[in-house]
Coordinates of C-alpha atoms and ligand atoms in Angstrom, one line a residue:
M27 CA 174.0 32.3 109.5
T28 CA 174.5 36.0 110.2
D29 CA 175.1 38.0 107.0
L30 CA 177.9 40.6 107.5
T31 CA 176.9 42.7 104.5
N32 CA 176.7 46.4 105.6
Q33 CA 177.3 45.6 109.2
V34 CA 179.2 48.4 110.8
V35 CA 182.2 47.1 112.7
I36 CA 184.8 48.9 114.8
I37 CA 188.2 47.2 114.9
S38 CA 190.8 48.4 117.3
G39 CA 194.5 47.9 116.5
A40 CA 193.7 47.7 112.8
S41 CA 196.9 49.4 111.5
R42 CA 198.8 46.1 111.2
G43 CA 198.9 42.4 112.3
I44 CA 195.8 40.6 113.3
G45 CA 193.5 43.7 113.3
K46 CA 194.4 44.6 109.8
A47 CA 193.8 41.0 108.6
I48 CA 190.3 41.1 110.3
A49 CA 189.6 44.4 108.7
L50 CA 190.5 43.1 105.2
L51 CA 188.5 39.9 105.6
L52 CA 185.3 41.5 107.0
A53 CA 185.4 44.2 104.3
L54 CA 185.5 41.3 101.8
Q55 CA 182.4 40.0 103.4
G56 CA 180.7 43.3 102.7
A57 CA 181.0 44.8 106.2
T58 CA 181.7 48.5 106.7
V59 CA 185.0 48.7 108.6
V60 CA 185.9 51.5 111.1
A61 CA 189.7 51.0 111.6
V62 CA 191.2 52.3 114.8
A63 CA 194.8 52.7 115.9
R64 CA 197.3 55.4 116.8
S65 CA 199.2 55.4 113.4
G66 CA 197.3 57.5 110.9
Q67 CA 199.3 56.7 107.8
E68 CA 198.9 52.9 108.1
L69 CA 195.2 53.4 108.7
S70 CA 194.8 55.6 105.6
D71 CA 196.5 52.9 103.5
L72 CA 194.1 50.3 104.9
T73 CA 191.0 52.4 104.5
H74 CA 191.9 52.8 100.8
K75 CA 191.5 49.0 100.5
T76 CA 188.5 48.5 102.8
R77 CA 186.6 51.6 101.6
G78 CA 185.5 52.2 105.2
M79 CA 186.7 54.9 107.6
S80 CA 189.6 55.2 110.0
I81 CA 189.9 57.0 113.4
V82 CA 193.2 57.8 115.0
A83 CA 192.8 57.1 118.7
D84 CA 194.5 55.8 121.7
I85 CA 192.1 53.2 123.2
A86 CA 193.6 53.6 126.6
D87 CA 192.2 57.1 126.7
E88 CA 188.6 57.4 127.8
E89 CA 187.8 60.5 125.6
D90 CA 189.3 58.8 122.6
A91 CA 187.3 55.6 123.2
Q92 CA 184.1 57.5 123.5
H93 CA 185.0 59.5 120.4
V94 CA 185.5 56.3 118.3
V95 CA 182.0 55.1 119.0
A96 CA 180.4 58.6 118.7
E97 CA 182.1 59.3 115.4
T98 CA 181.1 55.9 114.0
L99 CA 177.4 56.5 114.9
R100 CA 177.6 60.1 113.6
H101 CA 179.1 59.0 110.3
Y102 CA 177.2 55.7 109.6
G103 CA 174.2 56.0 111.9
R104 CA 174.7 52.5 113.2
L105 CA 177.1 50.2 115.0
D106 CA 176.7 46.4 115.0
I107 CA 180.1 44.9 116.0
L108 CA 183.0 45.9 118.2
I109 CA 186.3 44.0 117.9
C110 CA 188.7 44.7 120.8
N111 CA 191.9 43.6 119.3
A112 CA 194.5 46.3 120.1
G113 CA 197.1 45.0 122.4
V114 CA 200.8 45.3 123.4
G115 CA 203.2 42.9 125.1
S116 CA 206.7 42.4 126.3
F117 CA 208.4 39.6 128.1
A118 CA 211.1 39.6 130.7
E119 CA 212.0 38.4 134.2
L120 CA 209.9 40.1 136.8
E121 CA 212.6 42.3 138.2
Q122 CA 213.4 43.7 134.8
F123 CA 210.0 45.1 134.3
T124 CA 209.4 48.8 135.2
G125 CA 206.1 50.0 136.6
E126 CA 205.7 52.0 133.4
E127 CA 205.9 48.9 131.3
W128 CA 203.3 47.2 133.5
D129 CA 201.0 50.2 133.1
R130 CA 201.5 50.2 129.3
M131 CA 200.2 46.6 129.1
F132 CA 197.4 47.0 131.5
D133 CA 196.3 50.4 130.1
T134 CA 196.1 49.0 126.5
N135 CA 195.0 45.4 127.0
V136 CA 192.7 45.7 130.0
K137 CA 191.6 49.3 130.3
G138 CA 191.4 49.8 126.5
T139 CA 189.1 46.8 126.2
F140 CA 187.0 48.1 129.1
L141 CA 186.8 51.6 127.7
L142 CA 185.7 50.6 124.2
C143 CA 183.1 48.2 125.6
K144 CA 181.9 51.0 127.9
A145 CA 181.5 53.3 125.0
A146 CA 179.6 50.8 122.8
V147 CA 177.4 48.9 125.3
P148 CA 174.8 51.7 125.8
H149 CA 174.2 51.8 122.1
F150 CA 174.0 48.0 121.9
K151 CA 171.6 47.9 124.8
A152 CA 169.3 50.5 123.2
Q153 CA 169.1 48.5 120.0
K154 CA 168.9 45.2 122.0
R155 CA 171.5 43.7 119.7
G156 CA 175.3 43.8 119.2
H157 CA 178.4 41.6 119.1
I158 CA 181.7 42.3 121.0
V159 CA 184.7 40.1 120.0
G160 CA 187.8 40.3 122.2
I161 CA 191.2 39.1 120.9
A162 CA 192.7 37.7 124.1
S163 CA 195.4 35.1 124.0
D164 CA 196.0 31.5 125.0
V165 CA 198.0 32.9 127.9
A166 CA 194.7 34.1 129.3
K167 CA 194.3 30.4 130.2
R168 CA 197.8 29.4 131.3
T169 CA 200.8 30.9 133.0
F170 CA 204.4 31.0 131.7
A171 CA 207.8 32.3 132.7
H172 CA 208.5 35.9 131.7
G173 CA 204.8 36.6 131.4
T174 CA 204.1 38.2 134.8
A175 CA 202.9 41.4 133.3
Y176 CA 201.5 40.4 129.8
G177 CA 199.9 37.2 131.1
A178 CA 198.3 39.0 134.0
S179 CA 196.9 41.6 131.6
K180 CA 195.4 38.9 129.4
F181 CA 193.9 37.1 132.4
A182 CA 192.3 40.5 133.4
Q183 CA 191.1 41.3 129.9
D184 CA 189.6 37.8 129.7
A185 CA 187.8 38.5 133.0
V186 CA 186.4 41.8 131.8
L187 CA 184.9 40.0 128.7
A188 CA 183.6 37.0 130.6
S189 CA 181.9 39.1 133.2
L190 CA 180.5 41.4 130.6
R191 CA 179.2 38.4 128.7
K192 CA 177.0 37.5 131.6
E193 CA 175.9 41.1 132.2
V194 CA 174.7 41.8 128.6
R195 CA 173.4 38.5 127.5
P196 CA 169.9 39.4 128.8
H197 CA 170.0 42.5 126.5
G198 CA 170.6 40.4 123.4
I199 CA 174.3 41.3 123.2
K200 CA 176.9 38.6 122.3
V201 CA 180.4 38.6 123.7
S202 CA 182.9 36.2 122.1
T203 CA 186.6 35.8 123.1
I204 CA 189.2 34.4 120.8
Y205 CA 192.4 32.8 122.3
P206 CA 195.1 32.6 119.7
G207 CA 198.5 30.9 120.2
L208 CA 201.6 32.4 118.5
V209 CA 200.7 34.6 115.5
D210 CA 203.2 36.0 113.0
T211 CA 202.8 39.8 113.5
Y212 CA 204.7 42.9 114.6
F213 CA 203.8 42.0 118.2
N214 CA 206.6 42.6 120.8
D215 CA 208.7 44.4 118.1
T216 CA 209.1 41.3 115.9
T217 CA 209.1 41.4 112.1
P218 CA 206.7 39.0 110.5
G219 CA 207.3 36.8 107.4
S220 CA 210.4 34.8 108.4
V221 CA 210.8 31.3 107.1
E222 CA 210.9 30.0 110.7
A223 CA 207.7 31.7 111.8
E224 CA 205.9 30.2 108.8
K225 CA 206.4 26.8 110.4
T226 CA 205.8 27.8 114.0
H227 CA 203.1 30.6 114.0
L228 CA 199.6 31.2 112.9
R229 CA 199.1 33.8 110.2
P230 CA 197.0 36.9 111.1
A231 CA 194.5 35.7 108.4
D232 CA 193.9 32.5 110.5
V233 CA 192.7 34.6 113.4
A234 CA 190.6 36.7 111.1
Q235 CA 188.9 33.5 109.9
A236 CA 188.1 32.6 113.5
V237 CA 186.6 36.1 114.0
R238 CA 184.5 35.7 110.9
Y239 CA 183.3 32.3 112.1
V240 CA 182.1 33.6 115.5
L241 CA 180.4 36.6 113.8
E242 CA 178.6 34.5 111.2
A243 CA 177.0 32.3 113.8
P244 CA 173.2 32.4 113.6
A245 CA 171.4 35.1 115.6
H246 CA 170.3 32.6 118.3
V247 CA 173.9 31.2 118.8
V248 CA 176.7 32.8 120.7
I249 CA 180.2 31.3 120.5
D250 CA 181.5 32.3 123.9
E251 CA 185.1 31.1 123.4
L252 CA 187.3 30.0 120.6
M253 CA 190.9 28.9 120.9
L254 CA 193.3 28.2 118.0
H255 CA 197.0 27.2 117.8
P256 CA 199.6 26.4 115.2
L257 CA 199.8 22.7 115.0
T258 CA 203.4 22.8 116.0
Q259 CA 202.8 24.7 119.3
E260 CA 202.5 22.8 122.5
W261 CA 200.7 24.7 125.2
Ligands
NJP301 O1 200.2 42.8 117.3 P1 200.7 44.1 116.4 P2 199.1 41.7 117.0 N1 195.5 52.4 121.0 O2 201.8 44.7 117.3 C1 197.5 48.8 118.0 C2 197.0 39.5 120.7 N2 197.8 38.3 120.5 O3 198.4 42.0 115.7 O4 198.4 52.2 117.7 C3 195.1 52.0 119.7 O5 201.1 43.6 115.0 C4 198.7 48.9 117.1 O6 198.6 50.1 116.3 P3 199.3 51.5 116.7 C5 197.7 40.7 121.3 O7 197.7 40.7 122.7 C6 198.9 38.3 119.7 O8 199.8 40.4 117.1 O9 199.3 52.3 115.4 N3 195.7 51.0 119.1 C7 198.5 47.8 116.1 O10 197.5 48.1 115.1 C8 196.7 41.8 120.8 O11 195.7 42.0 121.7 C9 199.7 37.1 119.6 O12 200.7 51.2 117.2 C10 196.8 50.4 119.7 C11 197.9 46.7 117.0 O13 197.4 47.4 118.2 C12 196.2 41.3 119.5 O14 196.5 39.9 119.4 C13 199.4 36.0 120.3 C14 197.2 50.8 121.0 C15 199.0 45.7 117.4 O15 199.5 45.0 116.3 C16 196.8 41.9 118.2 O16 198.2 41.9 118.3 C17 198.3 36.0 121.2 C18 196.5 51.8 121.6 N4 196.8 52.2 122.8 C19 197.5 37.2 121.3 N5 198.3 50.0 121.3 C20 200.9 37.1 118.7 N6 201.1 38.0 117.8 O17 201.7 36.1 118.8 C21 198.5 49.2 120.3 O18 198.0 35.0 121.9 N7 197.6 49.4 119.3

């Protein structure tokens, strides 16, 4: 089993939802958490609990993504794990989407994942070790009505991670992709905690446990893919 104590982990989209749950769980396991998002106040509140550090950054911006990795290395002198979790989504009939909305999803979900990996991989290659975990979606594996933009972005993010997995495996770097079904978060401007969602959705902590599971795999094991759903969800 891989011990997470003192492992330095960057988590994008840690200000709320799944990313925040991952941050809290990994901090409990003794990891040093670098929490990343655009909302500074939420990150400060989280960092108070995790005792790690936070970096306000837009992962769709290449300078910001490079800064996240450089600042982590400057502050802690090491980086062991990168979790590409930040994502946005909205759902509508194709003709209702604007090009701007399409770009927002692809810039965050696809380009953001690419840019963070691009910033971290040279360091992982140099140390011949590292673990990248991507939070994709079950809709990276299936299509659905009203998902022309979000679904396409998650297929593309999945392809970035799957391709990178093959590229960096010879360097001792692991890439794991998590595919959750519905999760009760602030995603798509929803408010979590409703009685209905408790029956129909995963909790953010469920996804965090899946992340912990893939990270704690022994050094010689890589869990390439892990899919989880609420028992009530057909897919
Ligand atoms: O969503 P939410 P989730 N740069 O809205 C951050 C996937 N997923 O936790 O920047 C940096 O509560 C944002 O922070 P802020 C989904 O596709 C979800 O559910 O301050 N950070 C916040 O911390 C996504 O990849 C469901 O606004 C950026 C976080 O991202 C991941 O799970 C189902 C950013 C989003 O928190 C986490 O989403 C599924 C940027 N440019 C997959 N843009 C589901 N909820 O049902 C956003 O299959 N953030």
